[in-house]
């Protein structure tokens, strides 16, 4: 960013020390576009250089100090004026004085705490950024550089299956079961639906993944529901005693980890929504919350192999074993 004052102008640039080797990831901006940003994790050091380049060499630039900040903040869209900072670190790079030539300043924020995942939602944004400032009497020169933070989790020890029933007395009785209640972002949801009683004509059935973003507190709470995925289970009428398998791959969808009460400002939760539509267009549904978490990068096996493993654990049947063998053949092939 440049400015003009008393015949001198300058530009600030922020460069990370490991810019050539650090991984970049896509992250959605407020306008819905996806850009690539440097990826960091909790506890990692953030270091680099601030370059202050004078546009007119030979002319001096007076300043009241040069600094760099590392900031983590939450912005609620309905409260634009207030930025809630949960991380705020400052390093002074130069005392008040003057610059007569372009200069480079080193900085390092050691083992920075980054407790939350970067997030851009419908009503809220959580962002981390570096902000370099040349402080001036009239107009500061400021350059911001956003980074993205991912929070990693370990595999949950308690991960019980979900069993639920949908019923309308004397008309409909359905049981459905999912293999677990906590899924990582590249996981496979494996389940089964059992029709115990069917006296209404069902023409369509699907599972939706719904993201619910909650912002604010007390009387000013806002809920935004967003249907992330629709998975058609069946098209046509089921019969009593029928069971239908479910296999839903999460990797293809734009998901984040579950976020609960982040800095007492917002939450992001996910639900599996079973929807049945009868011939008279009446809708019946049952909702169940699931927990999503981010797994560290590992060597991933193919999707078919992953699904077969989940299926075998869930059903424990010989059919699943053959599915596993088939997946292994696909991999080797």
Coordinates of N, CA and C in Angstrom, one line a residue, residues 2 6-7 9 17 19 36 78 102 113 143 146 177 186 221 232 235 264 278 285 304 319:
X2 N 0.6 2.2 -0.8 CA 1.4 3.4 -0.9 C 0.7 4.6 -0.4
X6 N 4.4 15.0 1.7 CA 5.6 15.9 1.6 C 6.6 15.3 0.6
X7 N 6.2 14.8 -0.5 CA 7.1 14.4 -1.6 C 7.6 13.0 -1.4
X9 N 7.0 8.8 -0.7 CA 6.0 7.7 -0.6 C 6.7 6.4 -0.4
X17 N 9.4 -16.2 6.2 CA 10.7 -16.8 6.0 C 10.6 -18.1 5.2
X19 N 8.2 -19.0 3.1 CA 7.1 -18.8 2.0 C 7.3 -19.9 0.9
X36 N -6.0 -18.7 -2.2 CA -5.0 -19.6 -1.5 C -4.2 -18.8 -0.5
X78 N -23.3 -8.3 11.5 CA -24.3 -7.3 12.0 C -23.7 -6.3 12.9
X102 N 15.5 2.5 1.5 CA 14.6 1.3 1.7 C 15.3 0.4 2.8
X113 N 0.0 -19.0 19.9 CA -1.3 -19.7 20.2 C -2.3 -19.3 19.1
X143 N -0.1 -2.5 5.9 CA -0.2 -3.7 5.0 C -0.6 -4.9 5.8
X146 N -3.2 -12.0 5.3 CA -4.0 -13.0 5.9 C -3.3 -14.4 5.9
X177 N -29.8 -46.3 11.3 CA -28.6 -46.5 12.1 C -27.4 -46.0 11.3
X186 N -12.9 -36.2 5.8 CA -12.7 -37.0 4.6 C -13.4 -38.4 4.8
X221 N -29.8 -13.5 19.0 CA -29.1 -14.7 18.5 C -29.6 -15.0 17.0
X232 N -29.7 -38.8 -2.2 CA -30.9 -39.5 -2.5 C -30.8 -41.0 -2.1
X235 N -35.9 -43.7 -4.7 CA -36.9 -43.0 -5.4 C -37.9 -44.1 -5.7
X264 N -17.2 -17.5 22.8 CA -18.5 -17.0 23.2 C -19.2 -16.1 22.2
X278 N -44.1 -38.0 0.9 CA -45.1 -39.0 0.4 C -45.7 -38.5 -0.9
X285 N -39.5 -35.7 8.7 CA -38.0 -35.7 8.8 C -37.6 -35.9 10.3
X304 N -12.7 -46.2 -2.1 CA -13.5 -47.5 -2.1 C -13.0 -48.4 -1.0
X319 N -20.4 -60.3 3.5 CA -20.6 -59.4 2.3 C -19.6 -58.3 2.4

